[in-house]
Amino acid sequence: MDVMSAKPPTSLDVAREAGVSQATVSYVLNNREGMRISDETRARVREAADRLGYVPHAGARTLRTGHSGLVLVPLVDIPYGVLAVGIMEELDRELSRLGYTMIQYGARRLKGVAAARAWAELRPVAVIAPAERLTRQAVDVLHSAGIKAVVGLGVVGWSSEIVSTVTMDHEAIGVTAAEHLAARGCSTLTAIVPVEDGLREMGLRRASGVQRVAAAHGVPYTRVDLAFSEAAAAAMLDVWRDANSAGSADSVDGADSVDGADTAGRAPAKRGVFAYNDDYAMLLMAVLADNGFSVPGDVAVVGCDDLPLAKLLRPRLTTVRFDVATAPAVLAQALDEVVKGGEIGRHRLTLWTHALVERDST
Amino acid sequence: MDVMSAKPPTSLDVAREAGVSQATVSYVLNNREGMRISDETRARVREAADRLGYVPHAGARTLRTGHSGLVLVPLVDIPYGVLAVGIMEELDRELSRLGYTMIQYGARRLKGVAAARAWAELRPVAVIAPAERLTRQAVDVLHSAGIKAVVGLGVVGWSSEIVSTVTMDHEAIGVTAAEHLAARGCSTLTAIVPVEDGLREMGLRRASGVQRVAAAHGVPYTRVDLAFSEAAAAAMLDVWRDANSAGSADSVDGADSVDGADTAGRAPAKRGVFAYNDDYAMLLMAVLADNGFSVPGDVAVVGCDDLPLAKLLRPRLTTVRFDVATAPAVLAQALDEVVKGGEIGRHRLTLWTHALVERDST
DNA sequence: ATCAACTGCTTATACGTATAAGCAGGCCGT
DNA sequence: ACGGCCTGCTTATACGTATAAGCAGTTGAT
């Protein structure tokens, strides 16, 4: 118990203190059933362990048992948001309930096989990683290091024979957003796709959902690849203006359309935009306001994530919210099954149901 | 290399494959200098290791050497933002440069000594944790488990004889924000303090910086404890309005003050608010706009963090930005010194310089 | 020719734990 | 009285690694 004793106490130290053998200490402290040990001895051992401040050596245990109970979750290069952090916390809780220890591991600087090797050193029982990182070779390294479950996180449509996958149905999110925009009378649907590395793939999936809805409703569809900057967003608006003046010769330059009543033969074209997420929606709305567009009059905007900022935008942002509540539990459960069952690459799980949160931007 | 070979290859397997002893494998793969091993043998060993897909067993190594090279960073209960994630990534990079492996560990569900025990099992070489978690007993557990460096993250003013501390000078942030507000002619200074658990303490420190500046300038100061909700913010504005009509009998109700020229004897009272961070600033600005206050005309607002959203608010948000660039490197360096030096509880480090980013909200 | 020093390895051991196997003593049935 | 079974332990071992110590063969100095 004294600070800076030379060496941490071992189970053997505890054994000596309690006057029993080291094996007995192990049996007692691990509550191993089937072993016949008197209650009195059990108490003596526990008391000795407490007195010495004994903490088991995870490395030694791993060496002996062959597995660590660790679940490795590499920190990925997606911009972490409130949402992702919440999911991680919930997943941590669920995994610990099942007896695992979740660990997050900075993985940005290592790639491919090198990263896999680094992960494998800890002999985790499972690795959860972004699907695109799990190349054939990387997975081979993990498996040959004895890691039971390798779970890839990806988007629906990504598939792998080599690992279990947990996917998120991004296309369905696009559909939900777009259906809502169509119901609000938008005569044009636009999907914004971020250019950032970690986000782009999801953006494309969401966009294709929007496209499907546009096709079903016979409404023109455009996809815009957008960097997260006001300049890029403004450039997009310039294109829109050009398209407007070219398409319908209603009004050119200056005030676009009086918003009083749509009495004229052609209703004013209302654009519907699914902005990929709430951050992009905020960017878009700021630039729209700067350029005299009215929301939702000229342009209806739907975000995604239902971040706190969604409620604070004016108009308040309509957005798609994930149901985070149950997903981590399902994932943890599936992972446990893979570990226990020993099957590989069988599971296909789609998580995260979602719902539209209707506010004032549409 | 084949998937699901029964057992992961060990250094002994590599040794057999290369026709040398296990010791030689260890010497070669760890690049141990001082050992005389021919280049030809070295090559043979490395090739064999590659062929077998050998990955060292971190647990065994830890057991043998007595230390793991792991630096444990418990995930704390503060709301994680872009900033915190950025810092973690940078810290990870710096630590790995020094030969450590940073690991983030979900710690929310365990408290005090129990948490310390869980950390200690991994025999990390260092633990970085929020200062308030590091009770005397918890630190004892960590030290007696052989952990060299225990570093507490806290605010300036928090102090400990038992661990090294890295603090952030929140008061100085408040001073910077308030000085700017004063220079902009604010006749009242208000500091907002969040009520959330992890944030409150920092908020109080920042507020006391604002208070100091207010005192120095002979300007009234108020502190407002605010929950992150529109209702709470609106309630605060109600109080302000009452104070206005009571204090100066200039104008009651309706249009507060024409903003053309301040020709009258009394200039219109301009409030300066340091909103704790950008999120709170956004909340405040939304509610201010809803209630007919003009920013920066009636109220000047300063945020903190320089989040992407700061640029997207209208008016664009003046904010305090941390200089994140060098801090993690300094912290990593200090940690390394503590580990190497073996001193305990000596270091006192204050990090994170900051600067005002002037925009349109003041 | 002899001994020392160097090269390029090998052999042996310890780290802390979990667990299979064994063993002393008491009790019971016949 | 003697084997068999139960209780409550102990003894012995293996996990994979790093490293101290040792050792055969060669080179170089005297």
PDB file of N, CA and C in Angstrom, chain A residues 236-324:
ATOM      1  N   MET A 236     -21.701  27.111 -55.446  1.00  0.00           N
ATOM      2  CA  MET A 236     -22.851  26.276 -55.786  1.00  0.00           C
ATOM      3  C   MET A 236     -24.082  27.140 -56.048  1.00  0.00           C
ATOM      4  N   LEU A 237     -24.266  28.143 -55.237  1.00  0.00           N
ATOM      5  CA  LEU A 237     -25.430  29.011 -55.414  1.00  0.00           C
ATOM      6  C   LEU A 237     -25.369  29.765 -56.740  1.00  0.00           C
ATOM      7  N   ASP A 238     -24.165  30.152 -57.137  1.00  0.00           N
ATOM      8  CA  ASP A 238     -24.018  30.821 -58.429  1.00  0.00           C
ATOM      9  C   ASP A 238     -24.533  29.927 -59.541  1.00  0.00           C
ATOM     10  N   VAL A 239     -24.182  28.677 -59.468  1.00  0.00           N
ATOM     11  CA  VAL A 239     -24.635  27.728 -60.484  1.00  0.00           C
ATOM     12  C   VAL A 239     -26.162  27.640 -60.468  1.00  0.00           C
ATOM     13  N   TRP A 240     -26.713  27.585 -59.277  1.00  0.00           N
ATOM     14  CA  TRP A 240     -28.169  27.517 -59.172  1.00  0.00           C
ATOM     15  C   TRP A 240     -28.809  28.720 -59.855  1.00  0.00           C
ATOM     16  N   ARG A 241     -28.261  29.893 -59.584  1.00  0.00           N
ATOM     17  CA  ARG A 241     -28.849  31.114 -60.150  1.00  0.00           C
ATOM     18  C   ARG A 241     -28.815  31.068 -61.661  1.00  0.00           C
ATOM     19  N   ASP A 242     -27.691  30.641 -62.189  1.00  0.00           N
ATOM     20  CA  ASP A 242     -27.574  30.517 -63.638  1.00  0.00           C
ATOM     21  C   ASP A 242     -28.626  29.572 -64.178  1.00  0.00           C
ATOM     22  N   ALA A 243     -28.764  28.452 -63.513  1.00  0.00           N
ATOM     23  CA  ALA A 243     -29.729  27.448 -63.947  1.00  0.00           C
ATOM     24  C   ALA A 243     -31.139  28.029 -63.916  1.00  0.00           C
ATOM     25  N   ASN A 244     -31.425  28.754 -62.865  1.00  0.00           N
ATOM     26  CA  ASN A 244     -32.749  29.359 -62.738  1.00  0.00           C
ATOM     27  C   ASN A 244     -33.043  30.294 -63.905  1.00  0.00           C
ATOM     28  N   SER A 245     -32.120  31.206 -64.179  1.00  0.00           N
ATOM     29  CA  SER A 245     -32.378  32.198 -65.212  1.00  0.00           C
ATOM     30  C   SER A 245     -32.403  31.553 -66.581  1.00  0.00           C
ATOM     31  N   ALA A 246     -31.667  30.512 -66.766  1.00  0.00           N
ATOM     32  CA  ALA A 246     -31.677  29.816 -68.054  1.00  0.00           C
ATOM     33  C   ALA A 246     -32.961  29.014 -68.211  1.00  0.00           C
ATOM     34  N   GLY A 247     -33.309  28.273 -67.193  1.00  0.00           N
ATOM     35  CA  GLY A 247     -34.454  27.372 -67.276  1.00  0.00           C
ATOM     36  C   GLY A 247     -35.764  28.103 -67.476  1.00  0.00           C
ATOM     37  N   SER A 248     -36.195  28.858 -66.497  1.00  0.00           N
ATOM     38  CA  SER A 248     -37.443  29.601 -66.649  1.00  0.00           C
ATOM     39  C   SER A 248     -37.104  31.076 -66.774  1.00  0.00           C
ATOM     40  N   ALA A 249     -37.659  31.712 -67.794  1.00  0.00           N
ATOM     41  CA  ALA A 249     -37.308  33.107 -68.068  1.00  0.00           C
ATOM     42  C   ALA A 249     -38.113  34.077 -67.218  1.00  0.00           C
ATOM     43  N   ASP A 250     -38.494  33.637 -66.070  1.00  0.00           N
ATOM     44  CA  ASP A 250     -39.345  34.461 -65.210  1.00  0.00           C
ATOM     45  C   ASP A 250     -38.673  35.774 -64.818  1.00  0.00           C
ATOM     46  N   SER A 251     -37.708  35.670 -63.972  1.00  0.00           N
ATOM     47  CA  SER A 251     -37.057  36.884 -63.501  1.00  0.00           C
ATOM     48  C   SER A 251     -35.551  36.672 -63.518  1.00  0.00           C
ATOM     49  N   VAL A 252     -34.871  37.644 -63.993  1.00  0.00           N
ATOM     50  CA  VAL A 252     -33.424  37.545 -64.024  1.00  0.00           C
ATOM     51  C   VAL A 252     -32.834  38.588 -63.093  1.00  0.00           C
ATOM     52  N   ASP A 253     -31.819  38.181 -62.407  1.00  0.00           N
ATOM     53  CA  ASP A 253     -31.113  39.162 -61.581  1.00  0.00           C
ATOM     54  C   ASP A 253     -32.022  39.712 -60.476  1.00  0.00           C
ATOM     55  N   GLY A 254     -31.419  40.254 -59.468  1.00  0.00           N
ATOM     56  CA  GLY A 254     -32.177  40.903 -58.398  1.00  0.00           C
ATOM     57  C   GLY A 254     -33.172  39.992 -57.707  1.00  0.00           C
ATOM     58  N   ALA A 255     -34.303  40.549 -57.351  1.00  0.00           N
ATOM     59  CA  ALA A 255     -35.312  39.773 -56.632  1.00  0.00           C
ATOM     60  C   ALA A 255     -35.791  38.607 -57.481  1.00  0.00           C
ATOM     61  N   ASP A 256     -35.671  37.430 -56.941  1.00  0.00           N
ATOM     62  CA  ASP A 256     -35.938  36.234 -57.734  1.00  0.00           C
ATOM     63  C   ASP A 256     -37.423  35.988 -57.942  1.00  0.00           C
ATOM     64  N   SER A 257     -38.150  35.948 -56.871  1.00  0.00           N
ATOM     65  CA  SER A 257     -39.566  35.672 -57.020  1.00  0.00           C
ATOM     66  C   SER A 257     -40.275  36.210 -55.794  1.00  0.00           C
ATOM     67  N   VAL A 258     -41.338  36.932 -56.049  1.00  0.00           N
ATOM     68  CA  VAL A 258     -42.118  37.429 -54.926  1.00  0.00           C
ATOM     69  C   VAL A 258     -42.782  36.234 -54.260  1.00  0.00           C
ATOM     70  N   ASP A 259     -42.758  36.204 -52.967  1.00  0.00           N
ATOM     71  CA  ASP A 259     -43.211  34.962 -52.345  1.00  0.00           C
ATOM     72  C   ASP A 259     -44.659  35.009 -51.879  1.00  0.00           C
ATOM     73  N   GLY A 260     -45.352  36.098 -52.223  1.00  0.00           N
ATOM     74  CA  GLY A 260     -46.723  36.228 -51.762  1.00  0.00           C
ATOM     75  C   GLY A 260     -47.599  35.045 -52.153  1.00  0.00           C
ATOM     76  N   ALA A 261     -48.139  35.023 -53.345  1.00  0.00           N
ATOM     77  CA  ALA A 261     -48.965  33.910 -53.777  1.00  0.00           C
ATOM     78  C   ALA A 261     -48.425  33.361 -55.083  1.00  0.00           C
ATOM     79  N   ASP A 262     -48.557  32.088 -55.271  1.00  0.00           N
ATOM     80  CA  ASP A 262     -48.061  31.506 -56.510  1.00  0.00           C
ATOM     81  C   ASP A 262     -49.207  31.464 -57.520  1.00  0.00           C
ATOM     82  N   THR A 263     -49.606  32.646 -57.939  1.00  0.00           N
ATOM     83  CA  THR A 263     -50.758  32.760 -58.839  1.00  0.00           C
ATOM     84  C   THR A 263     -50.371  32.467 -60.274  1.00  0.00           C
ATOM     85  N   ALA A 264     -49.151  32.800 -60.654  1.00  0.00           N
ATOM     86  CA  ALA A 264     -48.734  32.644 -62.048  1.00  0.00           C
ATOM     87  C   ALA A 264     -48.845  31.189 -62.490  1.00  0.00           C
ATOM     88  N   GLY A 265     -48.804  30.989 -63.799  1.00  0.00           N
ATOM     89  CA  GLY A 265     -48.923  29.636 -64.342  1.00  0.00           C
ATOM     90  C   GLY A 265     -47.890  28.708 -63.723  1.00  0.00           C
ATOM     91  N   ARG A 266     -46.636  29.135 -63.704  1.00  0.00           N
ATOM     92  CA  ARG A 266     -45.606  28.315 -63.095  1.00  0.00           C
ATOM     93  C   ARG A 266     -45.435  28.704 -61.632  1.00  0.00           C
ATOM     94  N   ALA A 267     -45.509  27.743 -60.792  1.00  0.00           N
ATOM     95  CA  ALA A 267     -45.189  28.002 -59.388  1.00  0.00           C
ATOM     96  C   ALA A 267     -43.696  28.299 -59.299  1.00  0.00           C
ATOM     97  N   PRO A 268     -43.264  29.138 -58.357  1.00  0.00           N
ATOM     98  CA  PRO A 268     -41.836  29.379 -58.208  1.00  0.00           C
ATOM     99  C   PRO A 268     -41.147  28.063 -57.874  1.00  0.00           C
ATOM    100  N   ALA A 269     -40.034  27.825 -58.556  1.00  0.00           N
ATOM    101  CA  ALA A 269     -39.340  26.560 -58.339  1.00  0.00           C
ATOM    102  C   ALA A 269     -38.780  26.499 -56.926  1.00  0.00           C
ATOM    103  N   LYS A 270     -39.230  25.545 -56.140  1.00  0.00           N
ATOM    104  CA  LYS A 270     -38.700  25.368 -54.798  1.00  0.00           C
ATOM    105  C   LYS A 270     -37.718  24.203 -54.817  1.00  0.00           C
ATOM    106  N   ARG A 271     -36.514  24.513 -54.404  1.00  0.00           N
ATOM    107  CA  ARG A 271     -35.487  23.477 -54.398  1.00  0.00           C
ATOM    108  C   ARG A 271     -35.495  22.734 -53.064  1.00  0.00           C
ATOM    109  N   GLY A 272     -35.302  21.451 -53.125  1.00  0.00           N
ATOM    110  CA  GLY A 272     -35.140  20.679 -51.903  1.00  0.00           C
ATOM    111  C   GLY A 272     -33.704  20.204 -51.815  1.00  0.00           C
ATOM    112  N   VAL A 273     -33.053  20.456 -50.687  1.00  0.00           N
ATOM    113  CA  VAL A 273     -31.653  20.054 -50.542  1.00  0.00           C
ATOM    114  C   VAL A 273     -31.482  19.167 -49.314  1.00  0.00           C
ATOM    115  N   PHE A 274     -30.909  18.017 -49.542  1.00  0.00           N
ATOM    116  CA  PHE A 274     -30.470  17.205 -48.411  1.00  0.00           C
ATOM    117  C   PHE A 274     -28.983  17.477 -48.227  1.00  0.00           C
ATOM    118  N   ALA A 275     -28.642  18.074 -47.095  1.00  0.00           N
ATOM    119  CA  ALA A 275     -27.317  18.669 -46.922  1.00  0.00           C
ATOM    120  C   ALA A 275     -26.282  17.720 -46.332  1.00  0.00           C
ATOM    121  N   TYR A 276     -26.528  16.463 -46.373  1.00  0.00           N
ATOM    122  CA  TYR A 276     -25.661  15.408 -45.820  1.00  0.00           C
ATOM    123  C   TYR A 276     -25.718  15.342 -44.305  1.00  0.00           C
ATOM    124  N   ASN A 277     -25.381  16.440 -43.640  1.00  0.00           N
ATOM    125  CA  ASN A 277     -25.538  16.430 -42.178  1.00  0.00           C
ATOM    126  C   ASN A 277     -25.843  17.838 -41.674  1.00  0.00           C
ATOM    127  N   ASP A 278     -25.954  17.976 -40.373  1.00  0.00           N
ATOM    128  CA  ASP A 278     -26.351  19.270 -39.819  1.00  0.00           C
ATOM    129  C   ASP A 278     -25.276  20.335 -40.012  1.00  0.00           C
ATOM    130  N   ASP A 279     -24.029  19.920 -39.967  1.00  0.00           N
ATOM    131  CA  ASP A 279     -22.962  20.899 -40.170  1.00  0.00           C
ATOM    132  C   ASP A 279     -23.038  21.501 -41.572  1.00  0.00           C
ATOM    133  N   TYR A 280     -23.183  20.629 -42.547  1.00  0.00           N
ATOM    134  CA  TYR A 280     -23.298  21.130 -43.916  1.00  0.00           C
ATOM    135  C   TYR A 280     -24.576  21.955 -44.094  1.00  0.00           C
ATOM    136  N   ALA A 281     -25.617  21.527 -43.399  1.00  0.00           N
ATOM    137  CA  ALA A 281     -26.868  22.284 -43.475  1.00  0.00           C
ATOM    138  C   ALA A 281     -26.673  23.689 -42.935  1.00  0.00           C
ATOM    139  N   MET A 282     -25.907  23.783 -41.859  1.00  0.00           N
ATOM    140  CA  MET A 282     -25.657  25.105 -41.288  1.00  0.00           C
ATOM    141  C   MET A 282     -24.862  25.967 -42.260  1.00  0.00           C
ATOM    142  N   LEU A 283     -23.856  25.366 -42.830  1.00  0.00           N
ATOM    143  CA  LEU A 283     -23.069  26.080 -43.839  1.00  0.00           C
ATOM    144  C   LEU A 283     -23.974  26.588 -44.952  1.00  0.00           C
ATOM    145  N   LEU A 284     -24.788  25.692 -45.439  1.00  0.00           N
ATOM    146  CA  LEU A 284     -25.660  26.028 -46.552  1.00  0.00           C
ATOM    147  C   LEU A 284     -26.622  27.160 -46.189  1.00  0.00           C
ATOM    148  N   MET A 285     -27.223  27.047 -45.025  1.00  0.00           N
ATOM    149  CA  MET A 285     -28.208  28.051 -44.632  1.00  0.00           C
ATOM    150  C   MET A 285     -27.567  29.419 -44.428  1.00  0.00           C
ATOM    151  N   ALA A 286     -26.355  29.422 -43.917  1.00  0.00           N
ATOM    152  CA  ALA A 286     -25.670  30.706 -43.753  1.00  0.00           C
ATOM    153  C   ALA A 286     -25.458  31.375 -45.102  1.00  0.00           C
ATOM    154  N   VAL A 287     -24.991  30.585 -46.048  1.00  0.00           N
ATOM    155  CA  VAL A 287     -24.678  31.152 -47.362  1.00  0.00           C
ATOM    156  C   VAL A 287     -25.963  31.494 -48.126  1.00  0.00           C
ATOM    157  N   LEU A 288     -26.978  30.688 -47.941  1.00  0.00           N
ATOM    158  CA  LEU A 288     -28.272  31.002 -48.579  1.00  0.00           C
ATOM    159  C   LEU A 288     -28.780  32.351 -48.088  1.00  0.00           C
ATOM    160  N   ALA A 289     -28.717  32.548 -46.789  1.00  0.00           N
ATOM    161  CA  ALA A 289     -29.194  33.816 -46.225  1.00  0.00           C
ATOM    162  C   ALA A 289     -28.372  34.985 -46.758  1.00  0.00           C
ATOM    163  N   ASP A 290     -27.072  34.800 -46.815  1.00  0.00           N
ATOM    164  CA  ASP A 290     -26.197  35.859 -47.324  1.00  0.00           C
ATOM    165  C   ASP A 290     -26.572  36.262 -48.738  1.00  0.00           C
ATOM    166  N   ASN A 291     -27.056  35.305 -49.511  1.00  0.00           N
ATOM    167  CA  ASN A 291     -27.316  35.563 -50.922  1.00  0.00           C
ATOM    168  C   ASN A 291     -28.791  35.826 -51.211  1.00  0.00           C
ATOM    169  N   GLY A 292     -29.540  36.076 -50.188  1.00  0.00           N
ATOM    170  CA  GLY A 292     -30.923  36.492 -50.376  1.00  0.00           C
ATOM    171  C   GLY A 292     -31.903  35.380 -50.680  1.00  0.00           C
ATOM    172  N   PHE A 293     -31.489  34.155 -50.531  1.00  0.00           N
ATOM    173  CA  PHE A 293     -32.446  33.066 -50.689  1.00  0.00           C
ATOM    174  C   PHE A 293     -33.256  32.944 -49.405  1.00  0.00           C
ATOM    175  N   SER A 294     -34.513  32.601 -49.531  1.00  0.00           N
ATOM    176  CA  SER A 294     -35.279  32.384 -48.314  1.00  0.00           C
ATOM    177  C   SER A 294     -35.446  30.891 -48.062  1.00  0.00           C
ATOM    178  N   VAL A 295     -35.329  30.533 -46.811  1.00  0.00           N
ATOM    179  CA  VAL A 295     -35.522  29.141 -46.384  1.00  0.00           C
ATOM    180  C   VAL A 295     -36.717  29.121 -45.438  1.00  0.00           C
ATOM    181  N   PRO A 296     -37.727  28.349 -45.667  1.00  0.00           N
ATOM    182  CA  PRO A 296     -37.842  27.324 -46.714  1.00  0.00           C
ATOM    183  C   PRO A 296     -38.522  27.822 -47.983  1.00  0.00           C
ATOM    184  N   GLY A 297     -38.733  29.115 -48.106  1.00  0.00           N
ATOM    185  CA  GLY A 297     -39.435  29.631 -49.278  1.00  0.00           C
ATOM    186  C   GLY A 297     -38.833  29.211 -50.612  1.00  0.00           C
ATOM    187  N   ASP A 298     -37.565  29.601 -50.829  1.00  0.00           N
ATOM    188  CA  ASP A 298     -36.904  29.242 -52.083  1.00  0.00           C
ATOM    189  C   ASP A 298     -36.271  27.862 -52.012  1.00  0.00           C
ATOM    190  N   VAL A 299     -35.692  27.600 -50.875  1.00  0.00           N
ATOM    191  CA  VAL A 299     -34.936  26.357 -50.720  1.00  0.00           C
ATOM    192  C   VAL A 299     -35.335  25.683 -49.404  1.00  0.00           C
ATOM    193  N   ALA A 300     -35.681  24.423 -49.490  1.00  0.00           N
ATOM    194  CA  ALA A 300     -35.938  23.646 -48.278  1.00  0.00           C
ATOM    195  C   ALA A 300     -34.680  22.839 -47.961  1.00  0.00           C
ATOM    196  N   VAL A 301     -34.297  22.818 -46.689  1.00  0.00           N
ATOM    197  CA  VAL A 301     -33.046  22.163 -46.299  1.00  0.00           C
ATOM    198  C   VAL A 301     -33.310  21.090 -45.238  1.00  0.00           C
ATOM    199  N   VAL A 302     -32.745  19.919 -45.469  1.00  0.00           N
ATOM    200  CA  VAL A 302     -32.807  18.861 -44.469  1.00  0.00           C
ATOM    201  C   VAL A 302     -31.380  18.474 -44.073  1.00  0.00           C
ATOM    202  N   GLY A 303     -31.146  18.396 -42.793  1.00  0.00           N
ATOM    203  CA  GLY A 303     -29.837  17.982 -42.306  1.00  0.00           C
ATOM    204  C   GLY A 303     -29.871  16.545 -41.835  1.00  0.00           C
ATOM    205  N   CYS A 304     -28.873  16.191 -41.054  1.00  0.00           N
ATOM    206  CA  CYS A 304     -28.834  14.842 -40.506  1.00  0.00           C
ATOM    207  C   CYS A 304     -27.975  14.829 -39.259  1.00  0.00           C
ATOM    208  N   ASP A 305     -28.437  14.158 -38.243  1.00  0.00           N
ATOM    209  CA  ASP A 305     -27.769  13.934 -36.950  1.00  0.00           C
ATOM    210  C   ASP A 305     -28.541  14.534 -35.780  1.00  0.00           C
ATOM    211  N   ASP A 306     -29.351  15.541 -36.079  1.00  0.00           N
ATOM    212  CA  ASP A 306     -30.053  16.259 -35.006  1.00  0.00           C
ATOM    213  C   ASP A 306     -29.096  16.714 -33.914  1.00  0.00           C
ATOM    214  N   LEU A 307     -28.064  17.401 -34.318  1.00  0.00           N
ATOM    215  CA  LEU A 307     -27.152  18.004 -33.359  1.00  0.00           C
ATOM    216  C   LEU A 307     -27.863  19.105 -32.597  1.00  0.00           C
ATOM    217  N   PRO A 308     -27.307  19.496 -31.461  1.00  0.00           N
ATOM    218  CA  PRO A 308     -27.911  20.598 -30.707  1.00  0.00           C
ATOM    219  C   PRO A 308     -28.092  21.854 -31.555  1.00  0.00           C
ATOM    220  N   LEU A 309     -27.179  22.047 -32.486  1.00  0.00           N
ATOM    221  CA  LEU A 309     -27.264  23.277 -33.272  1.00  0.00           C
ATOM    222  C   LEU A 309     -28.483  23.309 -34.180  1.00  0.00           C
ATOM    223  N   ALA A 310     -29.048  22.158 -34.473  1.00  0.00           N
ATOM    224  CA  ALA A 310     -30.193  22.124 -35.387  1.00  0.00           C
ATOM    225  C   ALA A 310     -31.346  22.970 -34.852  1.00  0.00           C
ATOM    226  N   LYS A 311     -31.559  22.869 -33.569  1.00  0.00           N
ATOM    227  CA  LYS A 311     -32.647  23.639 -32.946  1.00  0.00           C
ATOM    228  C   LYS A 311     -32.332  25.124 -32.882  1.00  0.00           C
ATOM    229  N   LEU A 312     -31.057  25.444 -32.974  1.00  0.00           N
ATOM    230  CA  LEU A 312     -30.648  26.840 -32.783  1.00  0.00           C
ATOM    231  C   LEU A 312     -30.565  27.617 -34.081  1.00  0.00           C
ATOM    232  N   LEU A 313     -30.629  26.928 -35.182  1.00  0.00           N
ATOM    233  CA  LEU A 313     -30.613  27.624 -36.464  1.00  0.00           C
ATOM    234  C   LEU A 313     -31.952  28.314 -36.662  1.00  0.00           C
ATOM    235  N   ARG A 314     -31.931  29.363 -37.456  1.00  0.00           N
ATOM    236  CA  ARG A 314     -33.168  30.048 -37.813  1.00  0.00           C
ATOM    237  C   ARG A 314     -33.264  30.118 -39.315  1.00  0.00           C
ATOM    238  N   PRO A 315     -34.255  29.507 -39.947  1.00  0.00           N
ATOM    239  CA  PRO A 315     -35.277  28.690 -39.319  1.00  0.00           C
ATOM    240  C   PRO A 315     -34.684  27.419 -38.709  1.00  0.00           C
ATOM    241  N   ARG A 316     -35.385  26.879 -37.725  1.00  0.00           N
ATOM    242  CA  ARG A 316     -34.934  25.649 -37.087  1.00  0.00           C
ATOM    243  C   ARG A 316     -34.852  24.525 -38.117  1.00  0.00           C
ATOM    244  N   LEU A 317     -33.828  23.736 -37.965  1.00  0.00           N
ATOM    245  CA  LEU A 317     -33.494  22.783 -39.027  1.00  0.00           C
ATOM    246  C   LEU A 317     -34.258  21.459 -38.941  1.00  0.00           C
ATOM    247  N   THR A 318     -34.916  21.123 -40.019  1.00  0.00           N
ATOM    248  CA  THR A 318     -35.462  19.782 -40.174  1.00  0.00           C
ATOM    249  C   THR A 318     -34.296  18.824 -40.418  1.00  0.00           C
ATOM    250  N   THR A 319     -34.320  17.685 -39.741  1.00  0.00           N
ATOM    251  CA  THR A 319     -33.140  16.829 -39.814  1.00  0.00           C
ATOM    252  C   THR A 319     -33.519  15.364 -39.613  1.00  0.00           C
ATOM    253  N   VAL A 320     -32.604  14.484 -39.939  1.00  0.00           N
ATOM    254  CA  VAL A 320     -32.815  13.054 -39.736  1.00  0.00           C
ATOM    255  C   VAL A 320     -32.028  12.625 -38.511  1.00  0.00           C
ATOM    256  N   ARG A 321     -32.702  11.988 -37.596  1.00  0.00           N
ATOM    257  CA  ARG A 321     -32.037  11.577 -36.368  1.00  0.00           C
ATOM    258  C   ARG A 321     -31.883  10.061 -36.308  1.00  0.00           C
ATOM    259  N   PHE A 322     -30.693   9.624 -35.860  1.00  0.00           N
ATOM    260  CA  PHE A 322     -30.499   8.195 -35.670  1.00  0.00           C
ATOM    261  C   PHE A 322     -31.082   7.743 -34.350  1.00  0.00           C
ATOM    262  N   ASP A 323     -31.554   6.563 -34.348  1.00  0.00           N
ATOM    263  CA  ASP A 323     -31.931   5.947 -33.090  1.00  0.00           C
ATOM    264  C   ASP A 323     -30.707   5.212 -32.558  1.00  0.00           C
ATOM    265  N   VAL A 324     -29.953   5.901 -31.757  1.00  0.00           N
ATOM    266  CA  VAL A 324     -28.696   5.352 -31.265  1.00  0.00           C
ATOM    267  C   VAL A 324     -28.931   4.346 -30.144  1.00  0.00           C
TER     268      VAL A 324
END
